[in-house]
mmCIF file of C-alpha atoms and ligand atoms in Angstrom:
data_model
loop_
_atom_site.group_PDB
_atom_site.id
_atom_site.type_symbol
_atom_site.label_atom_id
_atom_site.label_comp_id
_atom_site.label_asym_id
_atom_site.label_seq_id
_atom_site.Cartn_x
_atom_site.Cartn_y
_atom_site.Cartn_z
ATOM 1 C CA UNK A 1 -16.861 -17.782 -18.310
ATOM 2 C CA UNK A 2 -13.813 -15.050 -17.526
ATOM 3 C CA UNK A 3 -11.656 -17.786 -19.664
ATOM 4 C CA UNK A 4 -13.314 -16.760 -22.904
ATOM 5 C CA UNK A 5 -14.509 -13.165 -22.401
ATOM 6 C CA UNK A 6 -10.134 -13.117 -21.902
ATOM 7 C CA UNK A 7 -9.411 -15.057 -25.165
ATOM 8 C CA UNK A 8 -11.383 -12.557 -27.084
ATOM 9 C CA UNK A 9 -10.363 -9.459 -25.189
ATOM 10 C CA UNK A 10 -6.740 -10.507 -25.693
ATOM 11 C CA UNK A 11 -7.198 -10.450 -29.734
ATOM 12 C CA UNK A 12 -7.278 -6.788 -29.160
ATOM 13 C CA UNK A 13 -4.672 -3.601 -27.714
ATOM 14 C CA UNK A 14 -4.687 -4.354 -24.028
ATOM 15 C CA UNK A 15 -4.882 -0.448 -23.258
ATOM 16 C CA UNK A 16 -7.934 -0.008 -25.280
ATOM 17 C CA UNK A 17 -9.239 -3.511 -24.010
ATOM 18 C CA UNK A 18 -8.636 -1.883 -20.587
ATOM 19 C CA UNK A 19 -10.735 1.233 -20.543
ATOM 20 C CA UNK A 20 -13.003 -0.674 -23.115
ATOM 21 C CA UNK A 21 -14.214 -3.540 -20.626
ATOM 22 C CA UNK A 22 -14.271 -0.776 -17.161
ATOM 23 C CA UNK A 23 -16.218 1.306 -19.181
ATOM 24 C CA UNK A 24 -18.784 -1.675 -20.227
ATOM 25 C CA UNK A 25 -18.810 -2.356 -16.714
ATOM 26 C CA UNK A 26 -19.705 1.189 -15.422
ATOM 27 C CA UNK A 27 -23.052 0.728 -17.831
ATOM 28 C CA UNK A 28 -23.984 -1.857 -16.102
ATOM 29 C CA UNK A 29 -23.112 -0.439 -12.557
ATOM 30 C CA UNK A 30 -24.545 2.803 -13.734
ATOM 31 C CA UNK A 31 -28.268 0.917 -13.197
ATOM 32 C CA UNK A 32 -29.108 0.301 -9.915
ATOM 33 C CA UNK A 33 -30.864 -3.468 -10.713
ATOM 34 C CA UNK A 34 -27.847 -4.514 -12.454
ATOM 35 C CA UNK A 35 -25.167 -3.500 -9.830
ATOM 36 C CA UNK A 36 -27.026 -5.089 -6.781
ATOM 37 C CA UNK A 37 -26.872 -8.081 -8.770
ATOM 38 C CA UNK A 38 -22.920 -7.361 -9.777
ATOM 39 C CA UNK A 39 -22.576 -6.531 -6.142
ATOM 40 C CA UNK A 40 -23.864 -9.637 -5.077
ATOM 41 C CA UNK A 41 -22.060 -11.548 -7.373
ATOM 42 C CA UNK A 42 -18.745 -9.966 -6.656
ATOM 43 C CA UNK A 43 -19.205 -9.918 -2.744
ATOM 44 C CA UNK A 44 -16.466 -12.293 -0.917
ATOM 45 C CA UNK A 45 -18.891 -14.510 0.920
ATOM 46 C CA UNK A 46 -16.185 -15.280 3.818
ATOM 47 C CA UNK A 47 -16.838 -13.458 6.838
ATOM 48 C CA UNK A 48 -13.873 -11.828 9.521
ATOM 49 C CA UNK A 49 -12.087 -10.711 6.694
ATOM 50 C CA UNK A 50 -12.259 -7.096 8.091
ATOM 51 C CA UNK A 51 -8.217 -6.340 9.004
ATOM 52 C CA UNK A 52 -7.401 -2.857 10.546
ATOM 53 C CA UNK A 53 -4.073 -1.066 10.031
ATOM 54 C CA UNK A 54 -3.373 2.149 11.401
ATOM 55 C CA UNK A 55 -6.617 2.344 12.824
ATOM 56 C CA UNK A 56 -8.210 2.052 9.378
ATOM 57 C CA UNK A 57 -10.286 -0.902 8.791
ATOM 58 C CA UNK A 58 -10.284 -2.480 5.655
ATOM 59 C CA UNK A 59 -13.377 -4.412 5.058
ATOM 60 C CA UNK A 60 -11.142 -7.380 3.418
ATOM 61 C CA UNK A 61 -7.288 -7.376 3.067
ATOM 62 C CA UNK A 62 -7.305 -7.619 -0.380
ATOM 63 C CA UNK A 63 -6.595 -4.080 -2.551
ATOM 64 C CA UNK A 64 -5.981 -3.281 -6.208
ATOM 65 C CA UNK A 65 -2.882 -1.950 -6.800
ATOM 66 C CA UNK A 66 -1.499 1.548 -8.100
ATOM 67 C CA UNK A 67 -1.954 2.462 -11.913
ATOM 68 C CA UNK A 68 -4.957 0.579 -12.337
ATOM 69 C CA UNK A 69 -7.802 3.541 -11.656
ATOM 70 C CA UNK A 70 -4.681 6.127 -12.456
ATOM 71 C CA UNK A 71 -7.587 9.292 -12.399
ATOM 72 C CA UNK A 72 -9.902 7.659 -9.743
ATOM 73 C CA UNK A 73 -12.385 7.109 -12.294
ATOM 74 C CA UNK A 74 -13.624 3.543 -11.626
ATOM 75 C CA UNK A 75 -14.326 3.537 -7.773
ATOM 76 C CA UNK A 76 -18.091 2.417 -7.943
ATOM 77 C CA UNK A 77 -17.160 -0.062 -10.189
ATOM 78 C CA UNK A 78 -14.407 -1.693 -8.095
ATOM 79 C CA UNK A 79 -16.122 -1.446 -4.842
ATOM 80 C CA UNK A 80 -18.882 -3.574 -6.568
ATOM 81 C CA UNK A 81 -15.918 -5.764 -7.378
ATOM 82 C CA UNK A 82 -15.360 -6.765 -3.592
ATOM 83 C CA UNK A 83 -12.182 -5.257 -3.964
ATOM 84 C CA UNK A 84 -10.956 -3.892 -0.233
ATOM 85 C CA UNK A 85 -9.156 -0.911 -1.169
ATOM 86 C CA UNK A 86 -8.075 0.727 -4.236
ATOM 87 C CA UNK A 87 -4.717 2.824 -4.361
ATOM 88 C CA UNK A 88 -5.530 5.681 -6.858
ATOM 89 C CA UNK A 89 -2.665 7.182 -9.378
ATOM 90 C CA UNK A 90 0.429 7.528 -9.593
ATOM 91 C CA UNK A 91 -1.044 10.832 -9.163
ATOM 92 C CA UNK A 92 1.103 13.982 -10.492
ATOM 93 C CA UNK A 93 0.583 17.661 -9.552
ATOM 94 C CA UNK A 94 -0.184 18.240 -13.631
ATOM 95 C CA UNK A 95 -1.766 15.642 -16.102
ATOM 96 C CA UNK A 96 0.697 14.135 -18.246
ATOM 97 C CA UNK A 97 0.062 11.864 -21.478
ATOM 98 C CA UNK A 98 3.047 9.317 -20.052
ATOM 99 C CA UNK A 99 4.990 7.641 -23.075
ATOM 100 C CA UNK A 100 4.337 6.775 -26.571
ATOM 101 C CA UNK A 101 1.736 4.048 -27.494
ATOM 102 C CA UNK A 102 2.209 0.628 -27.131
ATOM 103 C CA UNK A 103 3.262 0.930 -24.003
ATOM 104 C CA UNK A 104 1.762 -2.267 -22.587
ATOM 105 C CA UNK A 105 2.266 -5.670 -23.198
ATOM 106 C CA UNK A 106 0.941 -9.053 -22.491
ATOM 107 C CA UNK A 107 3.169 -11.832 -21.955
ATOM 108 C CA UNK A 108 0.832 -14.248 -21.734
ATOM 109 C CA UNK A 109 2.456 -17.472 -21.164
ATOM 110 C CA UNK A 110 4.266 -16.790 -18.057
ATOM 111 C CA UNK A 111 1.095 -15.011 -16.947
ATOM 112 C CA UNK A 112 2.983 -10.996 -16.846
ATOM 113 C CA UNK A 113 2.468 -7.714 -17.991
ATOM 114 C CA UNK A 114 4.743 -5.223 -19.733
ATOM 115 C CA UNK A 115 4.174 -1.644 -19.083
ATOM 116 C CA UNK A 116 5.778 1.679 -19.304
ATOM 117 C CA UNK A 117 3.220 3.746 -19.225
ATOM 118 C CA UNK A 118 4.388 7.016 -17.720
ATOM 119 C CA UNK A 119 2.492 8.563 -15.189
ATOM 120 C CA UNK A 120 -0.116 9.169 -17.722
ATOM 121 C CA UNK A 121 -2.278 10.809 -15.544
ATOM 122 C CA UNK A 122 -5.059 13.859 -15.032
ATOM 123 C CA UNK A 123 -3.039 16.042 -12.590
ATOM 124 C CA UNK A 124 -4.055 15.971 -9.319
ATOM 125 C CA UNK A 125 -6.559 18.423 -9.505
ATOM 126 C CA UNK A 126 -9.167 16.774 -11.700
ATOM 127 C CA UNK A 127 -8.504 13.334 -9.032
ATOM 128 C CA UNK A 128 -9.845 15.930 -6.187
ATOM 129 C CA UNK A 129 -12.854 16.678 -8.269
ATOM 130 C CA UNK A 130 -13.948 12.832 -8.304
ATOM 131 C CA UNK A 131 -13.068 12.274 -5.060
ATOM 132 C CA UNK A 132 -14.429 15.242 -3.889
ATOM 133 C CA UNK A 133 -17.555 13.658 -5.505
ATOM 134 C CA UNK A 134 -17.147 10.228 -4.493
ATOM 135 C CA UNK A 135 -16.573 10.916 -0.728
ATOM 136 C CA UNK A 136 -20.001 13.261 -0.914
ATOM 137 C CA UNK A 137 -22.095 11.054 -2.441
ATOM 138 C CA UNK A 138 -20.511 7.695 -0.716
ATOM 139 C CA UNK A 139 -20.114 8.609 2.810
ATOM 140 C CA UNK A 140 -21.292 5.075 3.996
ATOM 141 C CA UNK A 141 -18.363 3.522 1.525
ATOM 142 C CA UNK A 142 -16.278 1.246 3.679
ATOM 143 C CA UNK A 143 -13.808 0.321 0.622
ATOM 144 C CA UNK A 144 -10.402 2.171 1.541
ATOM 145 C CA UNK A 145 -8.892 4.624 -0.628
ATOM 146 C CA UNK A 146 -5.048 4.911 -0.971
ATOM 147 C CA UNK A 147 -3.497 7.941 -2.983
ATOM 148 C CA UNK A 148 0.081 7.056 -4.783
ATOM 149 C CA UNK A 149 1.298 10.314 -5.749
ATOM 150 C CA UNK A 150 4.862 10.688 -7.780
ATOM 151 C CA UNK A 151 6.908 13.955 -10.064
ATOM 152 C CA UNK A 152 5.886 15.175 -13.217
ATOM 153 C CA UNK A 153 8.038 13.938 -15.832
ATOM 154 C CA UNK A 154 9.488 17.496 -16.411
ATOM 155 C CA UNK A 155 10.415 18.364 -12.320
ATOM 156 C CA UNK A 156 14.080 17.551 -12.053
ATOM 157 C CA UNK A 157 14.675 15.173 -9.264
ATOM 158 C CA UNK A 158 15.990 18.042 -6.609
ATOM 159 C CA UNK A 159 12.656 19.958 -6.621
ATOM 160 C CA UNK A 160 11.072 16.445 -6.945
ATOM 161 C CA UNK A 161 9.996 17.362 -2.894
ATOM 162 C CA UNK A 162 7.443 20.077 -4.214
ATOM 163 C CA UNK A 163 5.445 18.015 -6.673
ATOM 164 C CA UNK A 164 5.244 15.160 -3.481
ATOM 165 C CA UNK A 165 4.006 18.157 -1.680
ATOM 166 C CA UNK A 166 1.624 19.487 -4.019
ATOM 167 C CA UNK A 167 -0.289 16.187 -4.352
ATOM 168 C CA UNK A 168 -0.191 15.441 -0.387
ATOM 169 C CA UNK A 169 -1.670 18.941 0.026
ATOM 170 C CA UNK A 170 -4.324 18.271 -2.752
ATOM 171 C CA UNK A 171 -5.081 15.040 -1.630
ATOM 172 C CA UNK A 172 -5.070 15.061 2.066
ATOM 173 C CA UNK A 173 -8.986 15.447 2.722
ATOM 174 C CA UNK A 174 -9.627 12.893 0.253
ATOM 175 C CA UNK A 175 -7.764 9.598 0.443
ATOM 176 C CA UNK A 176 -7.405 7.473 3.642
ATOM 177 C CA UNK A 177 -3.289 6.731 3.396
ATOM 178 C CA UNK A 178 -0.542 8.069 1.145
ATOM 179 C CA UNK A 179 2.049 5.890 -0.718
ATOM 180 C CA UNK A 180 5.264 7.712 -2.327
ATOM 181 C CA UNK A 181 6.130 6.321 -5.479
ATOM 182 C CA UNK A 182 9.576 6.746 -6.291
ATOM 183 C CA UNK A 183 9.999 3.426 -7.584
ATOM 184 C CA UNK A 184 8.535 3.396 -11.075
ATOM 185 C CA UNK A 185 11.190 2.365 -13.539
ATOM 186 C CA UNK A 186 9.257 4.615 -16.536
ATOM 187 C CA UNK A 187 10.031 8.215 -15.640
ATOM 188 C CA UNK A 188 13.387 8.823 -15.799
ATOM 189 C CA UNK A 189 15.873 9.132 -13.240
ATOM 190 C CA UNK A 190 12.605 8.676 -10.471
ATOM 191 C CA UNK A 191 14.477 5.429 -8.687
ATOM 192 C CA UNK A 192 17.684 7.674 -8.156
ATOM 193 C CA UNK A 193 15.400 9.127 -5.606
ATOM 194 C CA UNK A 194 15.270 5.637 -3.408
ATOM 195 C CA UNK A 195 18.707 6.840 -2.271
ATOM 196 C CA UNK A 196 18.381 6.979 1.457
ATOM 197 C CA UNK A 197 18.962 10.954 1.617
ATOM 198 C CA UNK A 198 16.791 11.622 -0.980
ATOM 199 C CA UNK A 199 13.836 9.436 0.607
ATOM 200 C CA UNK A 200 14.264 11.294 3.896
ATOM 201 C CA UNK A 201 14.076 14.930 2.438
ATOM 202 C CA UNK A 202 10.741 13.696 0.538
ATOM 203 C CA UNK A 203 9.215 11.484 3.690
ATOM 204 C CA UNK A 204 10.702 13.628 6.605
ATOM 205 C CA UNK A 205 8.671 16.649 4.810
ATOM 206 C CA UNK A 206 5.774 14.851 4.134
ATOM 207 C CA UNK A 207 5.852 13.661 7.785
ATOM 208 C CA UNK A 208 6.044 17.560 8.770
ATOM 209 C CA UNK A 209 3.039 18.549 6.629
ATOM 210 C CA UNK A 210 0.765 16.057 7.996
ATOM 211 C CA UNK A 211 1.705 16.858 11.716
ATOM 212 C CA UNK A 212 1.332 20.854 10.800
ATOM 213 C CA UNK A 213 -2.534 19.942 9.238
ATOM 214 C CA UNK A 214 -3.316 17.271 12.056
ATOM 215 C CA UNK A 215 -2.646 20.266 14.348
ATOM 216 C CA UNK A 216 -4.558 22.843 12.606
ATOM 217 C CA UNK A 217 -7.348 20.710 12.724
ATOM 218 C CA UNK A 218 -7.292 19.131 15.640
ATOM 219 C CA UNK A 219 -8.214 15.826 14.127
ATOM 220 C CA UNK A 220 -6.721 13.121 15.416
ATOM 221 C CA UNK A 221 -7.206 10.721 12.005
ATOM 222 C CA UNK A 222 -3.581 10.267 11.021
ATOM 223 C CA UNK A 223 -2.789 9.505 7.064
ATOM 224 C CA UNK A 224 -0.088 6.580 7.136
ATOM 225 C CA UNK A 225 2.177 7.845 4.944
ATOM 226 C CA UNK A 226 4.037 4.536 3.185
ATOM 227 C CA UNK A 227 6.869 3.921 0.588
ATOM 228 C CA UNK A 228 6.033 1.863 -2.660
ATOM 229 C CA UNK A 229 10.283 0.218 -3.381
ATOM 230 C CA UNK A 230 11.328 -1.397 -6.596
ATOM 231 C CA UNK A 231 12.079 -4.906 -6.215
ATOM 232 C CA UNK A 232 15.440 -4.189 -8.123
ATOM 233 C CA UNK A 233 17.379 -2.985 -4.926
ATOM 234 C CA UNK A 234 20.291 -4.337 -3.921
ATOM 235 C CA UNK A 235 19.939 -6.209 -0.572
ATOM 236 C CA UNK A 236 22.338 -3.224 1.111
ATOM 237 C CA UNK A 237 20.015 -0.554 -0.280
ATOM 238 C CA UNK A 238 16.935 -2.510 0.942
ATOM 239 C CA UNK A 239 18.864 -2.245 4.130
ATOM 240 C CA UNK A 240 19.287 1.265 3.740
ATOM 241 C CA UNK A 241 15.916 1.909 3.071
ATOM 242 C CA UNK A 242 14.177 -0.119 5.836
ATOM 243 C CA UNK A 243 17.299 2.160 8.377
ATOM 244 C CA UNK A 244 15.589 4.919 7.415
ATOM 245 C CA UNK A 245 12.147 4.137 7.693
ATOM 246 C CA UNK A 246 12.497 2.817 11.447
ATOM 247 C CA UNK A 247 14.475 6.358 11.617
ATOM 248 C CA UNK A 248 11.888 8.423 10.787
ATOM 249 C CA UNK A 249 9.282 5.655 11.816
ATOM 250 C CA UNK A 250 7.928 5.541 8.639
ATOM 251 C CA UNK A 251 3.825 4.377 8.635
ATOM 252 C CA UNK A 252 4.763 1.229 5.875
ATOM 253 C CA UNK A 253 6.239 -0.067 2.820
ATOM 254 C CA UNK A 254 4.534 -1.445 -0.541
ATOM 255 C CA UNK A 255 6.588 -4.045 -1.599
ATOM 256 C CA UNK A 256 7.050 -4.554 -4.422
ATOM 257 C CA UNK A 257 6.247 -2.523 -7.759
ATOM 258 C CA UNK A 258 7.344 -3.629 -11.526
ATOM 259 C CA UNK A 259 10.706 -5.167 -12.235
ATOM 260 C CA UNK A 260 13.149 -4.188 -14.953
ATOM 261 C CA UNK A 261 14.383 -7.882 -14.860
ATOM 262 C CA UNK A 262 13.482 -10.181 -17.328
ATOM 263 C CA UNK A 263 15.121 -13.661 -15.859
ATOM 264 C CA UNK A 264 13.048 -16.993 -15.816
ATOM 265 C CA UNK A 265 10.603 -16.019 -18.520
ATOM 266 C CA UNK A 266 9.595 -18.176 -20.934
ATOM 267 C CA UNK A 267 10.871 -19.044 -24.458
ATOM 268 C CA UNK A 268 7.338 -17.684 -26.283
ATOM 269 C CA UNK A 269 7.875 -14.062 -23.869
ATOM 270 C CA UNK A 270 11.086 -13.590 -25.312
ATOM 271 C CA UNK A 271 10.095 -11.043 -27.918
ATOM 272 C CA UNK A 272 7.983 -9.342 -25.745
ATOM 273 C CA UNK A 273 10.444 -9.770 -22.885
ATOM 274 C CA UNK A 274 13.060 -6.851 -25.139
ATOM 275 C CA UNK A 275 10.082 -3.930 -24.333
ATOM 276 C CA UNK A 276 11.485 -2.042 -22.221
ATOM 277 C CA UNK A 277 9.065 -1.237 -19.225
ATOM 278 C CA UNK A 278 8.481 -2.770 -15.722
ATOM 279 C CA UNK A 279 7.763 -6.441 -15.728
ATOM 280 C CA UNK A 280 4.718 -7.613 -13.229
ATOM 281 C CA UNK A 281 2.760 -10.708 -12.584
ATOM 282 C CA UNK A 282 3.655 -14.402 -12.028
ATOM 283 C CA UNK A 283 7.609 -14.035 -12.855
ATOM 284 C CA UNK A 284 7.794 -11.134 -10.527
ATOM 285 C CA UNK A 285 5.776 -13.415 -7.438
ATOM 286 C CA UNK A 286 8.759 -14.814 -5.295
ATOM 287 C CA UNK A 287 11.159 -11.676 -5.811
ATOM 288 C CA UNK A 288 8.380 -9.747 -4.028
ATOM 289 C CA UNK A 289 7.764 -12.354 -1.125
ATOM 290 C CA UNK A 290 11.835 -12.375 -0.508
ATOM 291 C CA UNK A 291 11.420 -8.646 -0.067
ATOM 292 C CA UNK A 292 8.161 -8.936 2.223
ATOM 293 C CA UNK A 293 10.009 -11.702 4.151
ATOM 294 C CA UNK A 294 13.438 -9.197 4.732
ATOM 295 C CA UNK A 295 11.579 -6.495 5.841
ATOM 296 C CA UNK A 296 9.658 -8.494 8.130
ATOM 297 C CA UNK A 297 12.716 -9.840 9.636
ATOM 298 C CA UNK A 298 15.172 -7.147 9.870
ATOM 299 C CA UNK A 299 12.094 -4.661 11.332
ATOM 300 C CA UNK A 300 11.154 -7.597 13.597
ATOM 301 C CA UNK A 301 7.739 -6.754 12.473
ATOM 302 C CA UNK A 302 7.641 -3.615 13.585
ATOM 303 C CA UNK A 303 7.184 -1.884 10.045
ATOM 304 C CA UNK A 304 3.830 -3.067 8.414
ATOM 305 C CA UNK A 305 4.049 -4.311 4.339
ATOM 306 C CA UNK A 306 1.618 -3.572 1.516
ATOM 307 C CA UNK A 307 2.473 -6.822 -0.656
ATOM 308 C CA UNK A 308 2.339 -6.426 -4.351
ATOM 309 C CA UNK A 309 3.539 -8.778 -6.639
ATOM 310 C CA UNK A 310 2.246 -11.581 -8.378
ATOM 311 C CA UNK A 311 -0.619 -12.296 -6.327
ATOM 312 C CA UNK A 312 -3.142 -14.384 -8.281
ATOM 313 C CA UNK A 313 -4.660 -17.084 -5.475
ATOM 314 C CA UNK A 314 -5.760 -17.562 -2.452
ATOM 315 C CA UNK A 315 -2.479 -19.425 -1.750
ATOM 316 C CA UNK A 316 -0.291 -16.170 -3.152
ATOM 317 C CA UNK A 317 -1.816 -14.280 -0.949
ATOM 318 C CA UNK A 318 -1.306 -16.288 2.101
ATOM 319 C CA UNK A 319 2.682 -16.619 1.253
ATOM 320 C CA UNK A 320 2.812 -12.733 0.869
ATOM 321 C CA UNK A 321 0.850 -12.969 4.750
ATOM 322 C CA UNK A 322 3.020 -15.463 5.893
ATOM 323 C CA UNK A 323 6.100 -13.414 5.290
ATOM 324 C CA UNK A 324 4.618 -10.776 7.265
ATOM 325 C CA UNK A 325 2.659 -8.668 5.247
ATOM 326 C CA UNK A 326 -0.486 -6.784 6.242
ATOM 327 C CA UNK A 327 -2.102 -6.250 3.376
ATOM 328 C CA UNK A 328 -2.272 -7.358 -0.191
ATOM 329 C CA UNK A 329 -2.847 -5.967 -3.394
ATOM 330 C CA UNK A 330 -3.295 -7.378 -7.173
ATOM 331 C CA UNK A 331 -2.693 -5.701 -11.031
ATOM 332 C CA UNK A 332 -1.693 -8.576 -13.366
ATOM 333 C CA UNK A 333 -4.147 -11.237 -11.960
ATOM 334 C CA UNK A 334 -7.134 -8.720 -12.633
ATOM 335 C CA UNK A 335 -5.794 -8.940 -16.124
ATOM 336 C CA UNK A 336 -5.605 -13.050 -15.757
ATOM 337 C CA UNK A 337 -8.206 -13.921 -13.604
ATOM 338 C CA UNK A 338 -11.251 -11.740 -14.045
ATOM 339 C CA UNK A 339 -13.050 -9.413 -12.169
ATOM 340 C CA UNK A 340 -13.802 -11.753 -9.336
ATOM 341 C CA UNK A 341 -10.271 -12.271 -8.902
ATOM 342 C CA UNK A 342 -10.698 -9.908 -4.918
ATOM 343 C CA UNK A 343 -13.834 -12.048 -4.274
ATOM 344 C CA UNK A 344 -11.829 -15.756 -4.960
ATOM 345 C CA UNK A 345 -8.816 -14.239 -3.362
ATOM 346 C CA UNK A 346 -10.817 -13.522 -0.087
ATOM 347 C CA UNK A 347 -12.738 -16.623 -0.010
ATOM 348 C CA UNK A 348 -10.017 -18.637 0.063
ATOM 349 C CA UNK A 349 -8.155 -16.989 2.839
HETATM 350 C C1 LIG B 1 -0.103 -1.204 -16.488
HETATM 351 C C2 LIG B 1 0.441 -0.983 -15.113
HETATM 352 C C3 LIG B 1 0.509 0.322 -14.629
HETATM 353 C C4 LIG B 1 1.047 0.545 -13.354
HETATM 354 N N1 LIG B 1 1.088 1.824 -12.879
HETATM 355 C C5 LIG B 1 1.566 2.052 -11.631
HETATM 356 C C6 LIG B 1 1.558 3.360 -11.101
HETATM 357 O O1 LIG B 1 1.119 4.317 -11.729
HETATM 358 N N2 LIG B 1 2.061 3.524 -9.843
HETATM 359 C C7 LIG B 1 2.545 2.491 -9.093
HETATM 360 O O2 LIG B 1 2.971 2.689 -7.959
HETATM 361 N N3 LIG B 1 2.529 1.227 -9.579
HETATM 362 C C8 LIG B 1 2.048 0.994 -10.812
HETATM 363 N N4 LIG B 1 2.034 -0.285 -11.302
HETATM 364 C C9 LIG B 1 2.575 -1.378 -10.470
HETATM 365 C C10 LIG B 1 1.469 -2.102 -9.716
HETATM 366 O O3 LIG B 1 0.835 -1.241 -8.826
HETATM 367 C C11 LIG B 1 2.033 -3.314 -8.940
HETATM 368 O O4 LIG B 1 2.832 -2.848 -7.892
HETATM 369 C C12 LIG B 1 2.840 -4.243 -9.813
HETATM 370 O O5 LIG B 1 2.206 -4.434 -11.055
HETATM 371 C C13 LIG B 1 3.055 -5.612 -9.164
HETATM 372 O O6 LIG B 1 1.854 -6.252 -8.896
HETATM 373 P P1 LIG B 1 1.205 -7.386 -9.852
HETATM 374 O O7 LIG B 1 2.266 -8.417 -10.097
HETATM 375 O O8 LIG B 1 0.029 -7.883 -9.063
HETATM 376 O O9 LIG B 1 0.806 -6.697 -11.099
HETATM 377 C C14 LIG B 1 1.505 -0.545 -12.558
HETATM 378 C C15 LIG B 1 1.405 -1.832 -13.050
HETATM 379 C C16 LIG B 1 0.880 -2.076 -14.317
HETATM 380 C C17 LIG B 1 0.790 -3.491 -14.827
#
């Protein structure tokens, strides 16, 4: 049924397509009748998927990715799609329009996405409103709520540390862990900032404000604070990175985002393959394990993994487990498979 819903969706822009079909889909969830039976459709119907991380627990292990619900618009809608968590943003401290249209591209053959978006974003503010909203009205929600926060496009990368701050601040009430996202390859300069001393002023600071609001409070609910890395490091600056996160005992790491590579893609991608943007899906599926699998070994699993990366089956997501991750997460394959993509994922784990 997805198949051909795709084939005509695909005749079209896949931006508009994309906030074309969620917003079709909040109609239907917008009726209480209609999203119990959505709901039930959607639901994984294995049991013991519930997986707890930091003390969270995640009602299943699979999550959609960053840059899918960028402004944390679609939450009703995606917890009726089984999904187990949903990582809002990249969130910036002001909106942004991100980069000139097209900016994402289907490369369907070799099952992969194009983007280069941009951060094109609300500003942090107006995300606080709907959460704000969502967390009132949804107490009982057990679907987990991640908040990716990056720089504006205009910050220059040594006051890059304030607009981290800003968001954290902003967002600290409202999402349940924190991923820094200095690993996009579409705002310029923003993966200079994976350099190790650069990653420890941001994190160490980060770390700081969180113990300075847990004491305040008194609360005792920490807010893993995790790293999202581009799977375009070189294996001594992977290295470097996962040093420094056992230094500062970093919460996690979400491995992988986009790639700027464009090797073993097919001969009908190659025209699309010259956009420049980050590269996701399928071709970017065993670059991501390798960096799972590395972490996992030179941490001795003592650092837990986000995996994101070409994830599309039941089987992907066991290799990304295998290798040590925690936790999954999909993008592309929502794209490929269909809205039920969380719910096939989980029942076949
Ligand atoms: C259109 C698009 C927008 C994205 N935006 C973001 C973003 O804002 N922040 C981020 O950390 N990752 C972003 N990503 C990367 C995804 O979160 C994910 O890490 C990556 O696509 C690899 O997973 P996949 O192969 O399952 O798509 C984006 C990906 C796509 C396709």
């Amino acid at each position: 049924m997805y198949k051909l819903i795709r084939s005509f969706f695909f005749l079209f822009d896949p931006e508009k397509v994309h906030y074309f079909a969620m917003s079709m889909f909040r109609i239907l969830c917008s009726f209480a009748p209609t999203r119990k039976i959505l709901a039930a459709a959607f639901k994984p119907s294995a049991s013991n998927l519930a997986t707890e991380q930091w003390g969270i627990c995640f009602p299943n292990p699979v999550g959609l990715a960053a840059g899918f619900d960028k402004n944390a618009k679609y939450l009703r809608e995606l917890e009726v799609m089984g999904f187990g968590a949903v990582e809002i943003g990249t969130v910036t401290p002001l909106a942004q329009p991100g980069n000139d249209k097209p900016r994402l591209f289907r490369l369907v053959k070799d099952k992969a996405i194009i983007n280069r978006m941009g951060f094109n974003n609300e500003g942090v503010k107006e995300v606080v409103k709907r959460l704000e909203a969502w967390r009132s009205k949804r107490r009982q929600s057990p679907m987990i709520i991640g908040g990716n926060i990056g720089k504006n496009k205009v910050t220059p990368n040594e006051n890059a540390w304030k607009d981290y701050e800003i968001c954290f601040n902003e967002l600290f009430d409202y999402v349940d862990y924190f991923v820094v996202n200095v690993s996009s390859p579409n705002t310029p300069g923003l993966r200079e900032l994976q350099e190790k001393d650069s990653l420890r002023k941001i994190l160490s600071h980060l770390q700081t404000l969180r113990a300075e609001r847990l004491k305040l409070s008194g609360s005792t609910i920490q807010k893993p604070i995790l790293l999202k890395i581009a799977p375009d490091l070189t294996e001594s600056q992977l290295d470097d990175v996962i040093d420094l996160a056992k230094e500062i005992q970093l919460d996690g790491l979400v491995a992988t985002n986009t790639t700027i590579s464009r090797d073993n893609l097919s001969p009908e991608s190659q025209e699309k393959a010259k956009e420049t943007g980050g590269l996701s899906g399928l071709p970017l599926k065993q670059k991501s394990t390798e960096f799972v699998r590395h972490i996992y070994e030179k941490t001795n699993a003592g650092i837990p993994v986000i995996a994101s990366g070409g994830i599309f089956t039941a089987a992907d997501a066991k290799e990304k487990l295998n290798a040590g991750a925690s936790l999954v997460q999909v993008w592309t394959s929502f794209i490929y498979e269909g809205p039920a993509v969380a719910k096939k994922i989980c029942n076949g784990l």
